[in-house]
Structure formats: structure tokens, C-alpha cells
Coordinates of C-alpha atoms in Angstrom, one line a residue:
M14 CA -105.7 14.9 7.5
T15 CA -105.1 18.0 4.9
D16 CA -101.6 18.7 3.8
T17 CA -101.9 22.1 5.7
A18 CA -102.8 20.1 8.9
S19 CA -100.0 17.9 8.5
E20 CA -97.5 20.7 8.0
G21 CA -98.7 22.3 11.2
D22 CA -98.2 19.1 13.0
A23 CA -94.7 18.6 11.7
I24 CA -93.7 22.3 12.7
A25 CA -95.4 22.0 16.1
R26 CA -93.0 18.8 16.9
L27 CA -89.9 21.0 16.5
N28 CA -91.5 23.8 19.0
P29 CA -88.8 22.8 21.8
V30 CA -86.2 23.8 19.3
L31 CA -87.1 26.2 16.6
R32 CA -87.3 30.2 17.7
Q33 CA -86.4 33.3 16.2
V34 CA -82.6 34.1 15.4
R35 CA -80.8 37.2 16.3
A36 CA -79.9 39.6 13.9
G37 CA -76.5 39.2 12.7
N38 CA -76.0 35.4 13.2
G39 CA -79.1 34.4 11.1
F40 CA -77.0 31.7 9.3
E41 CA -75.2 30.3 12.3
E42 CA -78.1 30.2 14.7
A43 CA -80.3 28.4 12.2
L44 CA -77.9 25.9 11.3
E45 CA -77.6 25.2 15.0
Q46 CA -81.3 24.9 15.3
I47 CA -81.8 22.4 12.6
L48 CA -78.9 20.4 13.7
Q49 CA -80.2 19.9 17.0
V50 CA -83.7 19.0 15.3
V51 CA -81.8 16.4 13.5
R52 CA -79.7 15.2 16.6
L53 CA -82.7 15.1 18.7
G54 CA -84.7 12.9 16.2
L55 CA -87.5 15.5 16.1
V56 CA -87.7 14.3 12.4
P57 CA -86.9 10.7 12.4
G58 CA -84.6 9.4 9.8
G59 CA -86.5 8.9 6.3
E60 CA -89.0 11.6 7.2
R61 CA -89.2 15.0 5.5
L62 CA -88.5 18.2 7.2
P63 CA -91.3 20.9 7.4
P64 CA -91.5 23.0 4.1
E65 CA -89.0 25.9 3.7
R66 CA -91.5 28.5 4.1
E67 CA -92.6 27.2 7.5
L68 CA -89.1 26.9 8.7
A69 CA -87.7 30.1 7.5
E70 CA -90.8 31.9 9.1
R71 CA -90.5 30.4 12.7
M72 CA -86.8 31.1 12.3
G73 CA -87.1 34.8 11.0
I74 CA -84.8 34.3 8.1
S75 CA -85.0 34.3 4.5
R76 CA -85.6 31.3 2.2
V77 CA -82.1 31.9 0.6
T78 CA -80.4 31.6 4.1
L79 CA -82.3 28.5 5.0
R80 CA -81.2 27.1 1.8
E81 CA -77.7 27.7 2.5
V82 CA -78.0 26.0 5.9
L83 CA -80.0 23.0 4.2
K84 CA -76.8 22.8 1.7
V85 CA -74.4 22.6 4.6
L86 CA -76.4 19.3 6.2
Q87 CA -76.7 17.8 2.9
D88 CA -73.0 18.2 2.4
Q89 CA -72.5 16.6 5.8
G90 CA -74.7 13.6 4.6
L91 CA -77.6 14.6 7.4
V92 CA -80.2 15.3 4.9
E93 CA -81.1 14.8 1.3
A94 CA -83.2 16.9 -1.3
R95 CA -85.7 14.9 -3.4
R96 CA -87.4 16.5 -6.3
G97 CA -91.1 16.0 -7.5
R98 CA -94.6 16.4 -6.0
Y99 CA -93.6 14.4 -3.0
G100 CA -90.2 16.0 -2.7
G101 CA -88.6 18.1 0.0
T102 CA -85.8 17.8 2.3
F103 CA -85.5 14.4 4.1
V104 CA -83.5 13.4 7.2
R105 CA -81.3 10.5 6.4
P106 CA -81.2 7.7 8.7
R107 CA -78.3 7.6 11.1
P108 CA -75.7 5.3 10.4
D109 CA -74.9 2.3 12.9
T110 CA -73.9 3.5 16.5
P111 CA -70.6 3.3 17.6
A112 CA -71.9 0.6 20.1
G113 CA -72.1 -1.7 16.9
G114 CA -69.6 0.1 14.9
T115 CA -65.9 1.3 14.9
E116 CA -63.7 2.2 17.9
E117 CA -62.7 5.2 15.8
E118 CA -66.5 6.6 15.5
L119 CA -66.6 6.5 19.3
R120 CA -63.4 8.2 19.8
R121 CA -64.6 10.7 17.4
R122 CA -68.0 11.5 19.0
V123 CA -66.3 11.6 22.5
A124 CA -63.4 13.9 21.6
G125 CA -63.9 17.4 22.8
V126 CA -66.8 16.9 24.9
D127 CA -66.7 17.4 28.6
I128 CA -68.7 14.7 29.4
E129 CA -69.0 15.5 33.2
D130 CA -70.2 19.3 32.3
A131 CA -73.0 17.9 29.9
L132 CA -74.2 15.4 32.5
R133 CA -74.1 18.0 35.3
F134 CA -75.8 20.7 33.3
R135 CA -78.3 18.1 31.9
E136 CA -79.3 17.2 35.8
V137 CA -79.7 20.9 36.9
L138 CA -82.1 21.6 34.1
E139 CA -84.1 18.5 34.4
V140 CA -84.3 18.4 38.2
G141 CA -85.6 22.1 37.9
A142 CA -88.1 21.5 35.2
A143 CA -89.4 18.7 37.0
G144 CA -89.8 20.7 40.1
L145 CA -91.4 23.4 38.5
C146 CA -94.0 21.3 36.5
A147 CA -94.9 19.9 39.8
S148 CA -95.1 23.2 41.9
Q149 CA -96.9 25.2 39.4
G150 CA -99.3 22.3 38.2
L151 CA -100.4 21.3 34.8
S152 CA -103.5 22.2 33.0
Q153 CA -105.4 18.7 31.8
K154 CA -104.3 19.7 28.3
D155 CA -100.7 19.8 29.3
A156 CA -101.2 16.8 31.8
D157 CA -102.5 14.8 28.8
R158 CA -99.4 15.9 26.5
L159 CA -97.0 14.2 29.2
L160 CA -98.9 11.1 29.7
A161 CA -98.9 10.7 25.8
A162 CA -95.2 11.0 25.6
L163 CA -94.8 8.7 28.5
T164 CA -97.0 6.4 26.5
A165 CA -95.0 6.8 23.6
T166 CA -91.8 5.2 25.5
H167 CA -93.8 2.4 26.7
D168 CA -95.0 1.4 23.2
A169 CA -91.7 2.4 21.5
P170 CA -90.0 -0.8 19.5
L171 CA -86.4 -0.9 20.7
P172 CA -84.5 1.1 18.0
E173 CA -86.9 3.8 18.5
Y174 CA -86.9 4.2 22.1
R175 CA -84.0 7.0 22.4
R176 CA -85.9 9.1 20.2
Q177 CA -89.0 8.7 22.1
D178 CA -87.2 9.0 25.5
T179 CA -86.1 12.5 23.9
L180 CA -89.2 13.6 23.3
F181 CA -90.5 12.9 26.7
H182 CA -87.8 14.7 28.1
L183 CA -88.3 17.6 25.9
T184 CA -92.2 17.8 26.6
L185 CA -91.4 18.1 30.4
C186 CA -88.7 20.8 29.7
E187 CA -91.2 22.6 27.6
L188 CA -94.1 22.2 30.2
A189 CA -92.1 24.0 32.7
G190 CA -93.2 27.4 30.9
S191 CA -89.4 28.5 30.2
A192 CA -88.1 28.8 26.4
T193 CA -84.8 29.4 27.7
L194 CA -84.6 26.4 29.6
T195 CA -86.0 24.2 26.8
A196 CA -83.6 25.8 24.2
Q197 CA -80.7 25.2 26.8
Y198 CA -82.0 21.5 27.3
A199 CA -82.1 20.8 23.6
A200 CA -78.7 21.9 23.1
V201 CA -77.2 19.8 25.8
R202 CA -79.4 16.8 25.4
A203 CA -78.4 16.6 21.5
T204 CA -74.8 16.4 23.0
V205 CA -75.8 13.7 25.6
N206 CA -77.7 11.7 22.7
D207 CA -74.3 11.5 20.8
L208 CA -72.7 10.3 23.9
L209 CA -75.6 7.7 24.3
D210 CA -75.2 6.5 20.9
C211 CA -71.7 5.3 22.0
I212 CA -73.3 2.6 24.5
P213 CA -75.3 -0.5 23.8
L214 CA -79.1 -0.4 24.5
L215 CA -79.5 -2.4 27.8
V216 CA -83.0 -3.9 28.3
R217 CA -82.7 -4.0 32.2
N218 CA -81.8 0.0 32.1
L219 CA -84.5 0.7 29.9
E220 CA -86.9 -1.0 32.3
H221 CA -85.5 0.6 35.3
S222 CA -85.8 4.1 33.2
Q223 CA -89.5 3.4 32.5
Q224 CA -90.4 2.7 36.2
Q225 CA -88.7 6.1 36.8
H226 CA -90.6 7.9 33.8
S227 CA -93.8 6.7 35.3
A228 CA -92.7 7.7 38.9
L229 CA -91.7 11.0 37.8
V230 CA -95.2 11.8 35.8
E231 CA -97.1 10.4 38.9
A232 CA -95.1 13.0 41.0
V233 CA -95.6 15.9 38.7
L234 CA -99.4 15.3 38.4
E235 CA -99.8 14.9 42.3
R236 CA -98.0 18.4 42.2
N237 CA -95.3 16.7 44.4
A238 CA -92.3 18.9 43.8
D239 CA -89.8 17.2 46.2
A240 CA -90.7 13.7 44.8
A241 CA -90.6 14.9 41.3
R242 CA -86.8 16.4 41.9
E243 CA -85.8 13.1 43.5
V244 CA -86.9 10.9 40.7
M245 CA -85.3 13.1 38.3
R246 CA -82.1 13.4 40.2
E247 CA -82.0 9.7 40.3
H248 CA -82.6 9.3 36.9
C249 CA -80.3 11.4 35.5
C250 CA -77.5 9.9 37.8
G251 CA -78.4 6.5 36.5
T252 CA -77.7 7.8 33.0
A253 CA -74.6 9.4 34.1
A254 CA -73.2 6.1 35.7
L255 CA -73.6 3.9 32.5
L256 CA -72.1 6.8 30.3
R257 CA -69.1 7.0 32.8
G258 CA -68.9 3.4 32.9
F259 CA -68.7 2.9 29.2
L260 CA -66.9 6.2 28.2
A261 CA -64.3 6.9 30.8

């Protein structure tokens, strides 16, 4: 694969999040979007962000503004700059989760987050997206995208599971056909991921989630909107129950 093709694939992964920023808040909105890219794991730890020219063009900002954004992320320890032929801006691996770390870190992540509000909003968006995908139907290309995202969750090793799970749900929202829905979901999912990082990965729960994912995709592909909405509602409620149990 050529470097140009690789860069195109890398920027395509960020489609659910990156969009043109509004005039007047270029720095702030660009920072928000790149933070979401990092927090959602759209670029895994250790991998390079797309080139500056690609990011700046996608968001409609100058490279000077983008470099200011990247400097903030570097100061926060989220990315690092590397020089040389294979240099660029690389996402730093996330530290150990609070589930295996300190109580202080757990409290820091939960503080100031309205857990109930985030969980309810996530449910509304995801149930709606599932219903839309099923009721309007998917093209063969989009169906293949959804099936590939599902397969990636099944094949993911445990440390990679949550990132692939995030990509699966983002794909579903993107296929619903509303850029606003996708952007809102990306934002709330970043918050939910910070909460999920506070609890352990439970194999029994992951097995159940995988069964629900498969049932959801089946309902969507069969254009059964009622079933798709119900499976997604149950799925969101299961995640909410775990978070309430661990974090309440």
C-alpha cells in the first residue's frame, strides 16, 4: 500500500469525529475533536495521527492552529512528537485503568460527570441509530462495514476489546446517516469510555455483549426496526447497570 493510500485510510477512520469547525472557535473545537479521537481510541496508543495537512484540511483550520492544539495534547501527556523520516505526532498509550490502578484516579475521572445523564443520552442516540439503520436498510457496502466491525469485536484480544467495541457502535451511528447524531454520540461515548475504564473487563459480560451485538446486526440486516431498537436498549441498560454497580 502506498503512503498516500495509508494516509487516506488513517483519516477515514476518524470520519465519525472530524468535521469542519465553526468560525471563531477553531482552536477550541479542533481541540475537542482531537481529544475525542484519542479518548475513543480511533488512533490506538503507539500509532501516529494522520499528517498535519490532512487534519487541518479536514477541520478547516490552519496548520498553525493545529500545532497549537497538538502542543496542548503533548503538554497533557496524551501525544508525543517524533522527528525523522518516520516521525509525526503519536498517541501515547493510556496508563493503567483505575480498575487496576488507584482510587484517587477513579475519583478524578468520575468527579463532575453526571453519570445518569450520560447513560440516558447514550441510550437515546444508540436506540435511535439502530432503529434508523434497520428501517431504512443498508446498502451492501454499508452492511459489509457493519459486519466487519462486528467481526473485529469477536476477534479482538481482551486489551483491545473496548476500542473495537467503540468502533462498532460508532459505525452503527455513522450508518444511520446523520452527521449530527454521529458527532453527539462520539462526544457522549468518550465520556462513557472514561467511566468504563474505571471498571474491570468481565469475561461473562463481554460474552453477553457479543451475543447482543450479533442479534443487533441480524435485526438491522433483516430490517426489523423494533427488534433492533429493543436489542440496543437492553444492551445499553446492561452497560448502565455495570457502571452504576461499580461507580455509584
